[in-house]
XYZ file of C-alpha atoms in Angstrom:
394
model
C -97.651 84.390 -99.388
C -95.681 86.532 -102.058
C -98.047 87.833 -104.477
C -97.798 87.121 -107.728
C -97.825 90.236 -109.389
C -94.871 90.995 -106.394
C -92.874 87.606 -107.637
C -93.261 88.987 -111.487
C -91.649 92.221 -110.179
C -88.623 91.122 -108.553
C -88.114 88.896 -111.404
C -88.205 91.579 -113.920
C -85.733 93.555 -111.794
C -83.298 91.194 -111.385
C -80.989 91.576 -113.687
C -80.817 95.291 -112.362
C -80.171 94.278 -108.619
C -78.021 91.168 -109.354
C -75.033 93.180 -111.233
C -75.244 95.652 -108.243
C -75.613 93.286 -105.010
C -72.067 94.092 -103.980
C -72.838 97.546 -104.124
C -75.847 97.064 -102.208
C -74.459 95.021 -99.789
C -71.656 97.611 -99.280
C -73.917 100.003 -98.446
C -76.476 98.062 -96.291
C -74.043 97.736 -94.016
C -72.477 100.491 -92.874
C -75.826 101.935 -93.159
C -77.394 99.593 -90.740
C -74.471 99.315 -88.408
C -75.018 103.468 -88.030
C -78.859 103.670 -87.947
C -78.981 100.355 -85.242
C -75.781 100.144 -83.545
C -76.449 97.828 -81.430
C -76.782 95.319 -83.963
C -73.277 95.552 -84.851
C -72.724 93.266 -81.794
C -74.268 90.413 -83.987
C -71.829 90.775 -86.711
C -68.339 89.379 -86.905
C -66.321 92.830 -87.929
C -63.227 90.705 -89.149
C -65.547 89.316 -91.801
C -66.824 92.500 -92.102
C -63.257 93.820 -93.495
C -62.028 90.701 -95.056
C -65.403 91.623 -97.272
C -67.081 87.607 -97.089
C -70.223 88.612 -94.847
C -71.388 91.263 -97.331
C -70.772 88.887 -99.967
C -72.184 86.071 -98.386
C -75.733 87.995 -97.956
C -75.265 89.014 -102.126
C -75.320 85.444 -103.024
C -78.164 84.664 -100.747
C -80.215 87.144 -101.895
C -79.446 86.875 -105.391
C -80.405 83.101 -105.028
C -83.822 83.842 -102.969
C -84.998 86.202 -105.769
C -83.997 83.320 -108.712
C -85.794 80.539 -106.512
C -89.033 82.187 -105.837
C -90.898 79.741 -107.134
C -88.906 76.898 -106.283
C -87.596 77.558 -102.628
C -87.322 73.806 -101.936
C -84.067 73.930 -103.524
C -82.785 76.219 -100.946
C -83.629 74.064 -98.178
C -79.933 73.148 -97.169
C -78.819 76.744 -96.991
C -82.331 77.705 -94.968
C -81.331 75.042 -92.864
C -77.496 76.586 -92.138
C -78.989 79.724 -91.970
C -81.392 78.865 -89.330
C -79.140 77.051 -87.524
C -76.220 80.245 -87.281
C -79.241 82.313 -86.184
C -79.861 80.598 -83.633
C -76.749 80.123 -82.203
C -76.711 84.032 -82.442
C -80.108 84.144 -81.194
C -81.508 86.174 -83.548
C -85.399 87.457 -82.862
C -88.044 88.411 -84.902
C -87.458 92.325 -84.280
C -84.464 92.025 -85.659
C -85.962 91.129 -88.962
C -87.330 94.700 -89.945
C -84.293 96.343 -89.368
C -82.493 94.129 -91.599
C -85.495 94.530 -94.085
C -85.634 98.808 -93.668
C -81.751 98.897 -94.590
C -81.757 96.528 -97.175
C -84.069 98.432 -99.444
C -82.991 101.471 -98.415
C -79.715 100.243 -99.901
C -81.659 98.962 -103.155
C -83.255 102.022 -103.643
C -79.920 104.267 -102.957
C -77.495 102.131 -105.350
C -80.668 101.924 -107.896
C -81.912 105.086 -107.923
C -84.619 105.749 -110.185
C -84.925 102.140 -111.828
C -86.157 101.096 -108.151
C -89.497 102.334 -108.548
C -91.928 102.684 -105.424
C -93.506 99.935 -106.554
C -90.268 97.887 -107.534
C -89.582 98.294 -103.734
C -93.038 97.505 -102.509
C -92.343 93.663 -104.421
C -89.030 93.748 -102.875
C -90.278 94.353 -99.547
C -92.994 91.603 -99.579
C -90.588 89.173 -101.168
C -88.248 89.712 -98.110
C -91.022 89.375 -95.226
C -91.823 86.062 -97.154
C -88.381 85.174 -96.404
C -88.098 86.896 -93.017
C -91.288 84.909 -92.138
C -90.107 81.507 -93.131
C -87.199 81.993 -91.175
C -88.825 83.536 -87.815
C -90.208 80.324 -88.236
C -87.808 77.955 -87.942
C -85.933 79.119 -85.985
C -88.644 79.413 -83.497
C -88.962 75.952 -83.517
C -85.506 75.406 -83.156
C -85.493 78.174 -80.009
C -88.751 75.695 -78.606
C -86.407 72.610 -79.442
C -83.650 74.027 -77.208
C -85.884 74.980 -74.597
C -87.982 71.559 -73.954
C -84.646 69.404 -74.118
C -82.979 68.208 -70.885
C -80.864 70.834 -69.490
C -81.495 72.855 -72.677
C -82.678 76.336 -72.354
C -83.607 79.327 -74.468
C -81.298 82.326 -75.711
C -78.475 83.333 -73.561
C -77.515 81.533 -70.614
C -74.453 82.592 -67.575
C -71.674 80.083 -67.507
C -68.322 80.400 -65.036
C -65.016 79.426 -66.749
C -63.817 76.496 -64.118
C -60.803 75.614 -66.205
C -58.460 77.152 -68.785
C -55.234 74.503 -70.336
C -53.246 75.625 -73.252
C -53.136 73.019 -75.893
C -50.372 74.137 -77.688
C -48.157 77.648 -78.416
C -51.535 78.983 -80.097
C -54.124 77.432 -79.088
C -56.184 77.262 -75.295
C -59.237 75.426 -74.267
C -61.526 77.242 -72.013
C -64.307 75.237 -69.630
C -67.461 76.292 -68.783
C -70.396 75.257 -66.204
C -73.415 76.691 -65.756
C -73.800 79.385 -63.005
C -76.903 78.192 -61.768
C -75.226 74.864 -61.440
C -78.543 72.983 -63.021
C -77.834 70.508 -66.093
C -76.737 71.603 -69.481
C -77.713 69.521 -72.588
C -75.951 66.857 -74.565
C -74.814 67.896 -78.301
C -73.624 66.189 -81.416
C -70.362 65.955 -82.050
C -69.007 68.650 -84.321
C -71.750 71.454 -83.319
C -70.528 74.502 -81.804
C -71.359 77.079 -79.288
C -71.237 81.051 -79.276
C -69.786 83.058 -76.585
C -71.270 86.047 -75.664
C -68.279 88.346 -73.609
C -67.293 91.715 -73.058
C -64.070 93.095 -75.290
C -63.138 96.762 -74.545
C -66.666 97.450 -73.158
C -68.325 96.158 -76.263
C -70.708 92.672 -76.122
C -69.154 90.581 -78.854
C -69.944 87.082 -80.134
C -68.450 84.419 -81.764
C -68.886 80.672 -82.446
C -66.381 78.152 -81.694
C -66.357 74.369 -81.493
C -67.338 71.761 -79.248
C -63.679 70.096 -78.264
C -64.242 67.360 -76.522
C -67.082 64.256 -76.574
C -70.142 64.813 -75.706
C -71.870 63.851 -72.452
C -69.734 66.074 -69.754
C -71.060 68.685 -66.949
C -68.928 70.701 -68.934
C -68.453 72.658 -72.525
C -65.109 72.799 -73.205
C -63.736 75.287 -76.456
C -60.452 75.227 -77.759
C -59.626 79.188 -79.387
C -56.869 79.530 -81.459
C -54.723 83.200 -80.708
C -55.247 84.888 -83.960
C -52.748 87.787 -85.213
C -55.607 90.208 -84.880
C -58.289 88.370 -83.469
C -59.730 90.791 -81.166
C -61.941 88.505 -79.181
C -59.396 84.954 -79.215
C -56.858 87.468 -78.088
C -58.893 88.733 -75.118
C -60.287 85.347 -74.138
C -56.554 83.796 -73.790
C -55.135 87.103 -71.978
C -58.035 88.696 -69.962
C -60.398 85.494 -69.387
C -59.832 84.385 -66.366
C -61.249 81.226 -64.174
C -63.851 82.603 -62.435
C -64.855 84.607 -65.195
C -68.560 85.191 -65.868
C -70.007 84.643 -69.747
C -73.067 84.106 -71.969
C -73.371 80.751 -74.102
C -76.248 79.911 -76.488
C -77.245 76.322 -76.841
C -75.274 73.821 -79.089
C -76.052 74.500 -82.784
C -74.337 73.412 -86.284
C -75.588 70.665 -89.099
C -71.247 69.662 -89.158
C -72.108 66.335 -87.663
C -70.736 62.969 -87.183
C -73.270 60.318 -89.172
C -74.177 57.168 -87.376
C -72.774 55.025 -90.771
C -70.254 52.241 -90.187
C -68.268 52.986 -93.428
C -65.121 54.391 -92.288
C -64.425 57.248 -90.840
C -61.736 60.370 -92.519
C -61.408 63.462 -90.087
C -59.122 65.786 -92.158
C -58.041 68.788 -90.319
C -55.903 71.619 -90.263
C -54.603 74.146 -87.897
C -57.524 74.667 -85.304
C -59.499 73.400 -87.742
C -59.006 69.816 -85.298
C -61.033 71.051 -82.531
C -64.485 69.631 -83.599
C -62.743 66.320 -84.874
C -61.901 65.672 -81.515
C -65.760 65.597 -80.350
C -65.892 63.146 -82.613
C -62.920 61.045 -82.704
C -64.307 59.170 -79.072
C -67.883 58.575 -80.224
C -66.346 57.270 -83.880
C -64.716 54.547 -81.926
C -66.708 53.815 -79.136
C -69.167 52.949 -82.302
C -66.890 50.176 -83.991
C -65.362 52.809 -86.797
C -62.194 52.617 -88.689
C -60.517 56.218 -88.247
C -58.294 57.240 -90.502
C -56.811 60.771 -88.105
C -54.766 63.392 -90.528
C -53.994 66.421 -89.134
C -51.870 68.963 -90.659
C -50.459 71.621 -88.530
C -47.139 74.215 -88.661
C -45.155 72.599 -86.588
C -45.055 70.866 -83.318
C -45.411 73.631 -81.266
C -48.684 74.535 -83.212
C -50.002 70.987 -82.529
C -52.741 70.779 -79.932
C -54.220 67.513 -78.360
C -50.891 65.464 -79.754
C -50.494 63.179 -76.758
C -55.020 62.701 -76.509
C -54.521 61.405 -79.482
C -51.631 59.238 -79.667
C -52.841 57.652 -76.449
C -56.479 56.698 -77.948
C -54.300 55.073 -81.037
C -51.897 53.145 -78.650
C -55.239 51.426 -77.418
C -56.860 50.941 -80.771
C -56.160 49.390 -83.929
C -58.584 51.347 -85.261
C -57.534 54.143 -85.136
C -54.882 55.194 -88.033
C -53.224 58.770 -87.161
C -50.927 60.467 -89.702
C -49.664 63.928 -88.330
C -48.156 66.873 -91.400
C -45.970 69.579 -90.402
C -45.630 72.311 -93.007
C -42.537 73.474 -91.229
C -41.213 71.089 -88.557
C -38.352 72.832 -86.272
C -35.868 70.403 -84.485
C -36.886 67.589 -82.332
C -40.256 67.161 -84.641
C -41.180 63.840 -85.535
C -44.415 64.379 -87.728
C -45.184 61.540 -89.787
C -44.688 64.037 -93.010
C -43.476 67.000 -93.974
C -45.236 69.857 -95.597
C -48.858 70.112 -97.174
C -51.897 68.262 -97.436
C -52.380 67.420 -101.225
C -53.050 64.500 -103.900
C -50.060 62.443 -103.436
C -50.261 62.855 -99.352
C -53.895 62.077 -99.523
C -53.536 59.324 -102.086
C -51.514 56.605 -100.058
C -53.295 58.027 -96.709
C -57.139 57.246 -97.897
C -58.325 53.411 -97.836
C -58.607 52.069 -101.312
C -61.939 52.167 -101.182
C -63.054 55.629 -101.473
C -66.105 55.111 -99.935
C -65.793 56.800 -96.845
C -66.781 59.669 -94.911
C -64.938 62.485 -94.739
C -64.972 65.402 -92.086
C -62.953 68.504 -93.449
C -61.989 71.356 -91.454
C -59.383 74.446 -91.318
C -58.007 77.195 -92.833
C -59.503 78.289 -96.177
C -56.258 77.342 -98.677
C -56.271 74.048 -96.337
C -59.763 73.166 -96.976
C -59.910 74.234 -101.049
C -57.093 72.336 -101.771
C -57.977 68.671 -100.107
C -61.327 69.088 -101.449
C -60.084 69.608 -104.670
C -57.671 66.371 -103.829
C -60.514 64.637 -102.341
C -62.790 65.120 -105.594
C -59.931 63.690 -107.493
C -59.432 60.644 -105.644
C -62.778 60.017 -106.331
C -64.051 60.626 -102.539
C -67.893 61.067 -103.468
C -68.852 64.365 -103.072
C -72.051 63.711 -100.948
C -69.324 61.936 -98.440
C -67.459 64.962 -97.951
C -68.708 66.857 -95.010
C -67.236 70.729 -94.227
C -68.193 74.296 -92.609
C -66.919 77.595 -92.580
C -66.683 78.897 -89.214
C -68.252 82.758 -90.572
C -70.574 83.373 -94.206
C -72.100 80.690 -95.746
C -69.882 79.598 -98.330
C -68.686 76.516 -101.150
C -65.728 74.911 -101.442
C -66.274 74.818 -104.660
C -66.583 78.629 -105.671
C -64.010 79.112 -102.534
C -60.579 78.810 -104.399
């Protein structure tokens, strides 16, 4: 328990560490990352660069030290948290590095207004929060371990099957090596890979793509410009091919409500919809499928879907093509916004929405779906990488 005279301490410093966090964060880093290298392997570089992991972990400790004495109200982002470390399978020695680096950060961006004893509250605020977390997730880690085919940590899988979707995007099937049963998920989670890239253990999480209930996970990656790892999964992973997975993790999860149904996705951004789309109907739903991609070429699972909707009536699929190229027949042409969304959405706005793809994508439907009077607590979303709001996103 955090002491009080420790809680009055990192209040008082505060509003010195809170106008510096980026500058903290920006040197926790690349300090850790050179004291531990091995924990770089934990860390998604790309994010790294594109600068949203460091500022992910300034918001979240900037909130931790303004909620110390009401940490109830982070529960949701504990939760998230939990749940992504996890999936990384984090363990409790990874906590003190973490911990040694990030005051050695405060204290080198600081300087002299981080007293000894400044850092001594900092330090027992963070094992507070490195202990509530150990602790969850260990009960997530005994969760995954008692279930059905579940297990703990990393776990070999063979890739039995490999079909490209579309121009950009492949799905990649896995079984377990020891050929035993895996464990069911809920549509939407994800899984993380654990591979080799240029001699280097790398991991990543990507979605669940098909319905639960298989012998099989299936992930669909999208080739990214410089993805380094979706790049070397689509060229150099091969059937045959040996890999780690974690267990099935993620909160993005289809409700069991009979309202219906919106799964708004972009890009890639459709894979998790379609672990979804099955179980939505199979339940009695109204689905309302909008997917918005570049073109047809870009468009992956096209002819899944449009066979499900031949034998359904409830199941309403609008297709957007930013760019359509000859011999395209999307139902419109180029992007998602108010209007689009306006005649697509049933006229009662009391539905459930699943939102998911590129950043501008996702920002901009929100913003359409807030609008349209959507409620807010209906919209459901994730970032695949930080924690982050579609509301501060934009």
């Amino acid at each position: 328990m955090l002491s009080q005279h420790s809680k009055d301490l990192v209040k008082a410093s505060l509003p010195a560490v809170g106008p510096k966090v980026d500058e903290i964060t920006a040197v926790f880093y690349p300090l850790m990352f050179n004291r531990y290298p091995a924990v770089k392997a934990y860390f998604n570089q790309a994010h790294q660069v594109q600068g949203t992991q460091p500022r992910a972990l300034a918001n979240a400790v900037v909130a931790y030290a303004s909620n110390l004495d009401r940490l109830e109200v982070l529960g949701d982002a504990v939760a998230l948290i939990v749940q992504k470390h996890v999936a990384l399978n984090i363990l409790p020695e990874h906590y003190p590095i973490v911990g040694e680096c990030l005051l050695a950060a405060i204290k080198e961006v600081l300087g002299d207004v981080a007293s000894d004893e400044i850092i001594a509250a900092w330090a027992e605020a963070y094992q507070q929060l490195a202990d509530l977390l150990i602790g969850a997730e260990e009960q997530v880690y005994q969760h995954n371990e008692q279930r059905n085919g579940g297990w703990r940590g990393e776990r070999e899988f063979v890739l039995v099957d490999k079909q490209k979707e579309s121009d950009v995007i492949t799905s990649f099937y896995f079984s377990p090596v020891d050929g035993k049963a895996i464990c069911s998920y809920l549509p939407g989670q994800y899984i993380t890979i654990i591979t080799d890239v240029n001699g280097e253990a790398v991991r990543r999480n990507y979605s669940l793509s098909d319905q639960p209930g298989n012998d099989y996970y299936r992930i669909s990656v999208k080739r990214e410009p410089n993805g380094v790892v979706s790049n070397a999964l689509q060229d150099n992973l091969n059937k045959g091919d040996i890999v780690k997975l974690t267990p099935p993790a993620g909160s993005f999860t289809l409700n069991s409500e009979a309202r219906p149904l919106v799964l708004l996705t972009g890009g890639v951004g459709i894979t998790p919809a379609m672990s979804m789309l099955n179980p939505a109907l199979t339940a009695g739903r109204e689905v309302h499928f909008i997917h918005a991609a570049m073109n047809g070429k870009h468009h992956a699972f096209k002819q899944k879907v449009d066979e499900l909707a031949e034998g359904n009536d409830k199941l309403k699929v609008s297709y957007c093509y930013e760019k359509p190229e000859a011999g395209d027949k999307p139902h419109f042409e180029g992007q998602i916004n108010h209007a689009l969304l306006t005649n697509l959405l049933p006229v009662d706005r009391n539905v459930d929405v699943y939102l998911l793809g590129p950043k501008g994508f996702m920002v901009a439907a929100y913003s359409a779906l807030k609008d349209l009077e959507v409620p807010v607590a209906n919209i459901q979303y994730e970032f695949f990488g930080p924690l982050e709001a579609l509301d501060s996103a934009a």
